[in-house]
């Protein structure tokens, strides 16, 4: 059964770079037609799609975040990563990773809370 | 891209049916049969309930059904149960190509 687990620092200062990793177990990150995505949820608010990556590196980003986001993949470690530059308080959120298969998000990781505060 | 529009809240009594709408545009919901619905209980990760407009994953109750007409998708929960109380989000693939989520609907079982 596929399992995803997010990891990374939980507290950042404004202007720093958020770096999170999602480790995939129970399946290969190189599986055909499988994309891998990041979604975030500010406290008490709704879901926001951040972006997707395919195992060979094709990326797709939310236009509102595109200038600050990079998603990368490490097939040797079965991991994919999120980098969000120049964070501010509004970037405080629960960050989820998920498999994106045939345009649906499933399964999801448990999420990791990232707080931006001086 | 703008979030898909959902009602902030919907409520119903046990056993009743409720419907949640999700309104988008011709570049997302109207463009593809790639609408999915997610259930999120407090402090839990979202769970896929419906994909490709109306298909249920294995293990999801058949009390959950969904459809689409034009730029609007709908999720219906029939025989409402206490365990259905949660937040529900729609999502659609877009022509950009990107994904967009709905604003979310809090379902309350009275």
mmCIF file of C-alpha atoms in Angstrom:
data_model
loop_
_atom_site.group_PDB
_atom_site.id
_atom_site.type_symbol
_atom_site.label_atom_id
_atom_site.label_comp_id
_atom_site.label_asym_id
_atom_site.label_seq_id
_atom_site.Cartn_x
_atom_site.Cartn_y
_atom_site.Cartn_z
ATOM 1 C CA UNK A 1 0.000 0.000 0.000
ATOM 2 C CA UNK A 2 1.379 3.373 -1.009
ATOM 3 C CA UNK A 3 2.399 5.669 1.852
ATOM 4 C CA UNK A 4 3.648 9.249 1.722
ATOM 5 C CA UNK A 5 5.396 11.099 4.539
ATOM 6 C CA UNK A 6 6.342 14.779 4.626
ATOM 7 C CA UNK A 7 9.396 16.021 6.509
ATOM 8 C CA UNK A 8 11.177 19.315 7.038
ATOM 9 C CA UNK A 9 11.589 22.289 9.362
ATOM 10 C CA UNK A 10 8.452 23.482 11.095
ATOM 11 C CA UNK A 11 9.499 27.058 11.838
ATOM 12 C CA UNK A 12 10.907 29.642 9.475
ATOM 13 C CA UNK A 13 11.626 33.350 9.629
ATOM 14 C CA UNK A 14 10.295 35.751 6.990
ATOM 15 C CA UNK A 15 12.410 35.804 3.802
ATOM 16 C CA UNK A 16 13.797 32.315 4.417
ATOM 17 C CA UNK A 17 13.308 29.346 2.101
ATOM 18 C CA UNK A 18 10.883 26.560 2.939
ATOM 19 C CA UNK A 19 12.246 23.114 2.059
ATOM 20 C CA UNK A 20 10.131 19.999 2.479
ATOM 21 C CA UNK A 21 10.636 16.416 1.353
ATOM 22 C CA UNK A 22 8.031 13.747 0.702
ATOM 23 C CA UNK A 23 9.191 10.154 1.044
ATOM 24 C CA UNK A 24 7.207 7.576 -0.905
ATOM 25 C CA UNK A 25 7.054 3.991 0.325
ATOM 26 C CA UNK A 26 5.155 0.948 -0.865
ATOM 27 C CA UNK A 27 5.617 1.857 -4.517
ATOM 28 C CA UNK A 28 7.981 3.445 -7.018
ATOM 29 C CA UNK A 29 8.029 7.160 -7.621
ATOM 30 C CA UNK A 30 8.877 6.296 -11.239
ATOM 31 C CA UNK A 31 5.604 4.452 -11.867
ATOM 32 C CA UNK A 32 4.044 5.236 -15.207
ATOM 33 C CA UNK A 33 1.378 7.951 -15.251
ATOM 34 C CA UNK A 34 2.042 8.837 -11.616
ATOM 35 C CA UNK A 35 2.624 12.478 -10.808
ATOM 36 C CA UNK A 36 3.488 13.756 -7.364
ATOM 37 C CA UNK A 37 2.017 16.889 -5.885
ATOM 38 C CA UNK A 38 2.147 19.418 -3.088
ATOM 39 C CA UNK A 39 -0.938 21.027 -1.573
ATOM 40 C CA UNK A 40 -1.157 23.415 1.366
ATOM 41 C CA UNK A 41 -3.832 24.491 3.820
ATOM 42 C CA UNK A 42 -3.492 27.629 5.958
ATOM 43 C CA UNK A 43 -4.901 27.196 9.470
ATOM 44 C CA UNK A 44 -8.684 27.215 9.340
ATOM 45 C CA UNK A 45 -8.740 27.737 5.581
ATOM 46 C CA UNK A 46 -9.129 25.735 2.393
ATOM 47 C CA UNK A 47 -6.823 23.679 0.210
ATOM 48 C CA UNK A 48 -4.474 25.290 -2.299
ATOM 49 C CA UNK A 49 -2.690 23.322 -5.008
ATOM 50 C CA UNK A 50 1.003 24.227 -5.194
ATOM 51 C CA UNK A 51 2.314 22.054 -8.018
ATOM 52 C CA UNK A 52 3.042 18.622 -9.475
ATOM 53 C CA UNK A 53 6.074 16.800 -10.802
ATOM 54 C CA UNK A 54 6.521 13.738 -12.978
ATOM 55 C CA UNK A 55 9.362 11.303 -12.344
ATOM 56 C CA UNK A 56 11.354 12.533 -15.340
ATOM 57 C CA UNK A 57 11.149 16.084 -14.042
ATOM 58 C CA UNK A 58 8.221 17.719 -15.833
ATOM 59 C CA UNK A 59 6.732 20.282 -13.458
ATOM 60 C CA UNK A 60 3.470 22.189 -13.258
ATOM 61 C CA UNK A 61 2.931 25.041 -10.816
ATOM 62 C CA UNK A 62 0.146 27.215 -9.446
ATOM 63 C CA UNK A 63 0.533 30.506 -11.338
ATOM 64 C CA UNK A 64 0.179 32.465 -8.095
ATOM 65 C CA UNK A 65 3.227 30.727 -6.595
ATOM 66 C CA UNK A 66 5.225 29.897 -9.701
ATOM 67 C CA UNK A 67 7.841 32.625 -9.222
ATOM 68 C CA UNK A 68 8.795 31.289 -5.784
ATOM 69 C CA UNK A 69 8.344 27.522 -6.125
ATOM 70 C CA UNK A 70 10.545 24.681 -7.283
ATOM 71 C CA UNK A 71 9.517 21.029 -7.081
ATOM 72 C CA UNK A 72 12.164 18.397 -7.723
ATOM 73 C CA UNK A 73 12.362 14.606 -7.664
ATOM 74 C CA UNK A 74 15.034 12.154 -6.523
ATOM 75 C CA UNK A 75 14.148 8.767 -7.972
ATOM 76 C CA UNK A 76 17.123 7.066 -6.273
ATOM 77 C CA UNK A 77 15.660 7.961 -2.866
ATOM 78 C CA UNK A 78 12.002 7.633 -3.925
ATOM 79 C CA UNK A 79 11.459 11.204 -2.770
ATOM 80 C CA UNK A 80 10.243 14.490 -4.144
ATOM 81 C CA UNK A 81 10.780 17.913 -2.655
ATOM 82 C CA UNK A 82 9.261 21.368 -2.389
ATOM 83 C CA UNK A 83 11.176 24.623 -2.196
ATOM 84 C CA UNK A 84 9.309 27.880 -1.543
ATOM 85 C CA UNK A 85 11.484 30.969 -1.465
ATOM 86 C CA UNK A 86 11.054 34.281 0.351
ATOM 87 C CA UNK A 87 8.362 33.067 2.726
ATOM 88 C CA UNK A 88 6.086 35.428 4.639
ATOM 89 C CA UNK A 89 3.400 34.921 7.266
ATOM 90 C CA UNK A 90 0.697 33.995 4.698
ATOM 91 C CA UNK A 91 2.818 30.954 3.778
ATOM 92 C CA UNK A 92 2.084 29.511 7.214
ATOM 93 C CA UNK A 93 0.149 26.341 6.484
ATOM 94 C CA UNK A 94 -0.160 22.602 6.735
ATOM 95 C CA UNK A 95 1.744 21.247 3.740
ATOM 96 C CA UNK A 96 0.612 17.953 2.225
ATOM 97 C CA UNK A 97 2.189 15.767 -0.415
ATOM 98 C CA UNK A 98 0.089 13.397 -2.500
ATOM 99 C CA UNK A 99 0.233 11.069 -5.458
ATOM 100 C CA UNK A 100 -1.543 12.503 -8.465
ATOM 101 C CA UNK A 101 -2.814 9.641 -10.594
ATOM 102 C CA UNK A 102 -5.149 10.256 -13.497
ATOM 103 C CA UNK A 103 -5.813 13.776 -12.190
ATOM 104 C CA UNK A 104 -6.875 12.737 -8.703
ATOM 105 C CA UNK A 105 -4.976 13.190 -5.427
ATOM 106 C CA UNK A 106 -4.693 9.907 -3.554
ATOM 107 C CA UNK A 107 -3.228 8.968 -1.160
ATOM 108 C CA UNK A 108 -2.163 11.977 0.848
ATOM 109 C CA UNK A 109 0.553 12.287 3.433
ATOM 110 C CA UNK A 110 -0.425 13.231 6.956
ATOM 111 C CA UNK A 111 0.771 16.809 6.436
ATOM 112 C CA UNK A 112 3.419 18.894 8.122
ATOM 113 C CA UNK A 113 2.840 22.296 9.696
ATOM 114 C CA UNK A 114 5.149 25.093 8.638
ATOM 115 C CA UNK A 115 4.971 28.351 10.595
ATOM 116 C CA UNK A 116 6.549 31.581 9.384
ATOM 117 C CA UNK A 117 7.247 33.944 12.246
ATOM 118 C CA UNK A 118 9.933 36.368 13.276
ATOM 119 C CA UNK B 1 -6.517 30.959 -11.170
ATOM 120 C CA UNK B 2 -9.552 31.362 -8.932
ATOM 121 C CA UNK B 3 -10.786 28.768 -6.500
ATOM 122 C CA UNK B 4 -13.921 26.881 -7.429
ATOM 123 C CA UNK B 5 -16.969 28.215 -5.586
ATOM 124 C CA UNK B 6 -18.679 26.091 -2.962
ATOM 125 C CA UNK B 7 -21.253 27.026 -0.299
ATOM 126 C CA UNK B 8 -19.569 27.674 3.033
ATOM 127 C CA UNK B 9 -21.865 25.336 4.891
ATOM 128 C CA UNK B 10 -24.619 22.779 4.356
ATOM 129 C CA UNK B 11 -26.543 20.978 7.054
ATOM 130 C CA UNK B 12 -29.054 18.178 7.315
ATOM 131 C CA UNK B 13 -30.640 15.782 9.746
ATOM 132 C CA UNK B 14 -29.628 12.142 9.998
ATOM 133 C CA UNK B 15 -31.150 10.149 7.166
ATOM 134 C CA UNK B 16 -31.686 13.152 4.947
ATOM 135 C CA UNK B 17 -29.909 13.927 1.686
ATOM 136 C CA UNK B 18 -27.790 16.990 1.068
ATOM 137 C CA UNK B 19 -26.136 18.349 -2.050
ATOM 138 C CA UNK B 20 -22.982 20.442 -2.286
ATOM 139 C CA UNK B 21 -22.392 22.483 -5.419
ATOM 140 C CA UNK B 22 -19.036 23.390 -6.934
ATOM 141 C CA UNK B 23 -19.003 26.091 -9.587
ATOM 142 C CA UNK B 24 -16.127 26.726 -11.916
ATOM 143 C CA UNK B 25 -15.612 27.905 -15.455
ATOM 144 C CA UNK B 26 -15.249 26.602 -19.010
ATOM 145 C CA UNK B 27 -11.494 26.252 -18.433
ATOM 146 C CA UNK B 28 -11.767 23.862 -15.515
ATOM 147 C CA UNK B 29 -14.966 21.989 -14.624
ATOM 148 C CA UNK B 30 -16.504 22.682 -17.996
ATOM 149 C CA UNK B 31 -13.428 21.550 -19.905
ATOM 150 C CA UNK B 32 -12.762 18.091 -18.479
ATOM 151 C CA UNK B 33 -14.503 15.212 -16.749
ATOM 152 C CA UNK B 34 -11.764 15.433 -14.106
ATOM 153 C CA UNK B 35 -13.661 16.609 -11.055
ATOM 154 C CA UNK B 36 -12.866 14.968 -7.741
ATOM 155 C CA UNK B 37 -14.237 15.385 -4.233
ATOM 156 C CA UNK B 38 -12.397 15.103 -0.926
ATOM 157 C CA UNK B 39 -13.645 14.648 2.633
ATOM 158 C CA UNK B 40 -11.597 16.104 5.472
ATOM 159 C CA UNK B 41 -12.301 15.427 9.112
ATOM 160 C CA UNK B 42 -10.723 17.748 11.718
ATOM 161 C CA UNK B 43 -6.960 17.322 11.997
ATOM 162 C CA UNK B 44 -6.955 14.673 9.278
ATOM 163 C CA UNK B 45 -5.641 14.604 5.743
ATOM 164 C CA UNK B 46 -8.210 14.850 2.949
ATOM 165 C CA UNK B 47 -9.642 11.580 1.633
ATOM 166 C CA UNK B 48 -10.673 10.977 -1.962
ATOM 167 C CA UNK B 49 -14.414 10.309 -2.165
ATOM 168 C CA UNK B 50 -15.204 10.798 -5.863
ATOM 169 C CA UNK B 51 -13.062 11.008 -8.996
ATOM 170 C CA UNK B 52 -13.741 11.605 -12.697
ATOM 171 C CA UNK B 53 -17.001 13.417 -11.829
ATOM 172 C CA UNK B 54 -18.948 10.451 -10.524
ATOM 173 C CA UNK B 55 -16.728 7.454 -9.766
ATOM 174 C CA UNK B 56 -16.294 6.134 -6.231
ATOM 175 C CA UNK B 57 -12.987 4.596 -5.119
ATOM 176 C CA UNK B 58 -13.158 1.173 -3.561
ATOM 177 C CA UNK B 59 -14.319 1.403 0.040
ATOM 178 C CA UNK B 60 -16.312 4.638 -0.284
ATOM 179 C CA UNK B 61 -19.952 4.285 0.671
ATOM 180 C CA UNK B 62 -22.503 4.316 -2.148
ATOM 181 C CA UNK B 63 -24.329 6.983 -0.143
ATOM 182 C CA UNK B 64 -21.933 9.370 -1.869
ATOM 183 C CA UNK B 65 -22.786 10.234 -5.455
ATOM 184 C CA UNK B 66 -21.813 13.073 -7.764
ATOM 185 C CA UNK B 67 -22.479 14.598 -11.145
ATOM 186 C CA UNK B 68 -21.623 17.516 -13.385
ATOM 187 C CA UNK B 69 -23.573 19.853 -15.620
ATOM 188 C CA UNK B 70 -21.756 22.516 -17.597
ATOM 189 C CA UNK B 71 -19.432 24.400 -15.299
ATOM 190 C CA UNK B 72 -20.985 23.098 -12.068
ATOM 191 C CA UNK B 73 -20.335 19.845 -10.255
ATOM 192 C CA UNK B 74 -22.385 18.467 -7.382
ATOM 193 C CA UNK B 75 -21.840 15.993 -4.563
ATOM 194 C CA UNK B 76 -24.836 14.352 -2.924
ATOM 195 C CA UNK B 77 -24.732 12.544 0.385
ATOM 196 C CA UNK B 78 -27.820 10.433 0.961
ATOM 197 C CA UNK B 79 -28.857 8.835 4.237
ATOM 198 C CA UNK B 80 -26.801 11.404 6.130
ATOM 199 C CA UNK B 81 -24.900 9.956 9.086
ATOM 200 C CA UNK B 82 -23.030 11.549 11.980
ATOM 201 C CA UNK B 83 -19.724 10.343 10.532
ATOM 202 C CA UNK B 84 -20.363 12.406 7.389
ATOM 203 C CA UNK B 85 -19.846 15.613 9.362
ATOM 204 C CA UNK B 86 -16.665 17.021 7.845
ATOM 205 C CA UNK B 87 -15.333 19.543 5.356
ATOM 206 C CA UNK B 88 -15.716 18.710 1.675
ATOM 207 C CA UNK B 89 -13.623 20.067 -1.178
ATOM 208 C CA UNK B 90 -14.067 19.723 -4.909
ATOM 209 C CA UNK B 91 -11.140 19.839 -7.292
ATOM 210 C CA UNK B 92 -10.769 20.100 -11.042
ATOM 211 C CA UNK B 93 -8.065 19.787 -13.640
ATOM 212 C CA UNK B 94 -7.721 22.890 -15.799
ATOM 213 C CA UNK B 95 -6.665 23.830 -19.303
ATOM 214 C CA UNK B 96 -3.505 25.585 -18.068
ATOM 215 C CA UNK B 97 -2.751 22.674 -17.165
ATOM 216 C CA UNK B 98 -3.047 22.960 -13.436
ATOM 217 C CA UNK B 99 -5.344 21.837 -10.644
ATOM 218 C CA UNK B 100 -7.709 24.005 -8.631
ATOM 219 C CA UNK B 101 -9.591 23.272 -5.423
ATOM 220 C CA UNK B 102 -12.936 24.551 -4.246
ATOM 221 C CA UNK B 103 -13.427 26.916 -1.341
ATOM 222 C CA UNK B 104 -14.677 24.102 0.861
ATOM 223 C CA UNK B 105 -18.023 23.262 2.456
ATOM 224 C CA UNK B 106 -18.585 22.405 6.090
ATOM 225 C CA UNK B 107 -21.237 19.718 6.419
ATOM 226 C CA UNK B 108 -23.080 19.657 9.729
ATOM 227 C CA UNK B 109 -25.313 16.791 10.812
ATOM 228 C CA UNK B 110 -28.038 18.285 12.972
#
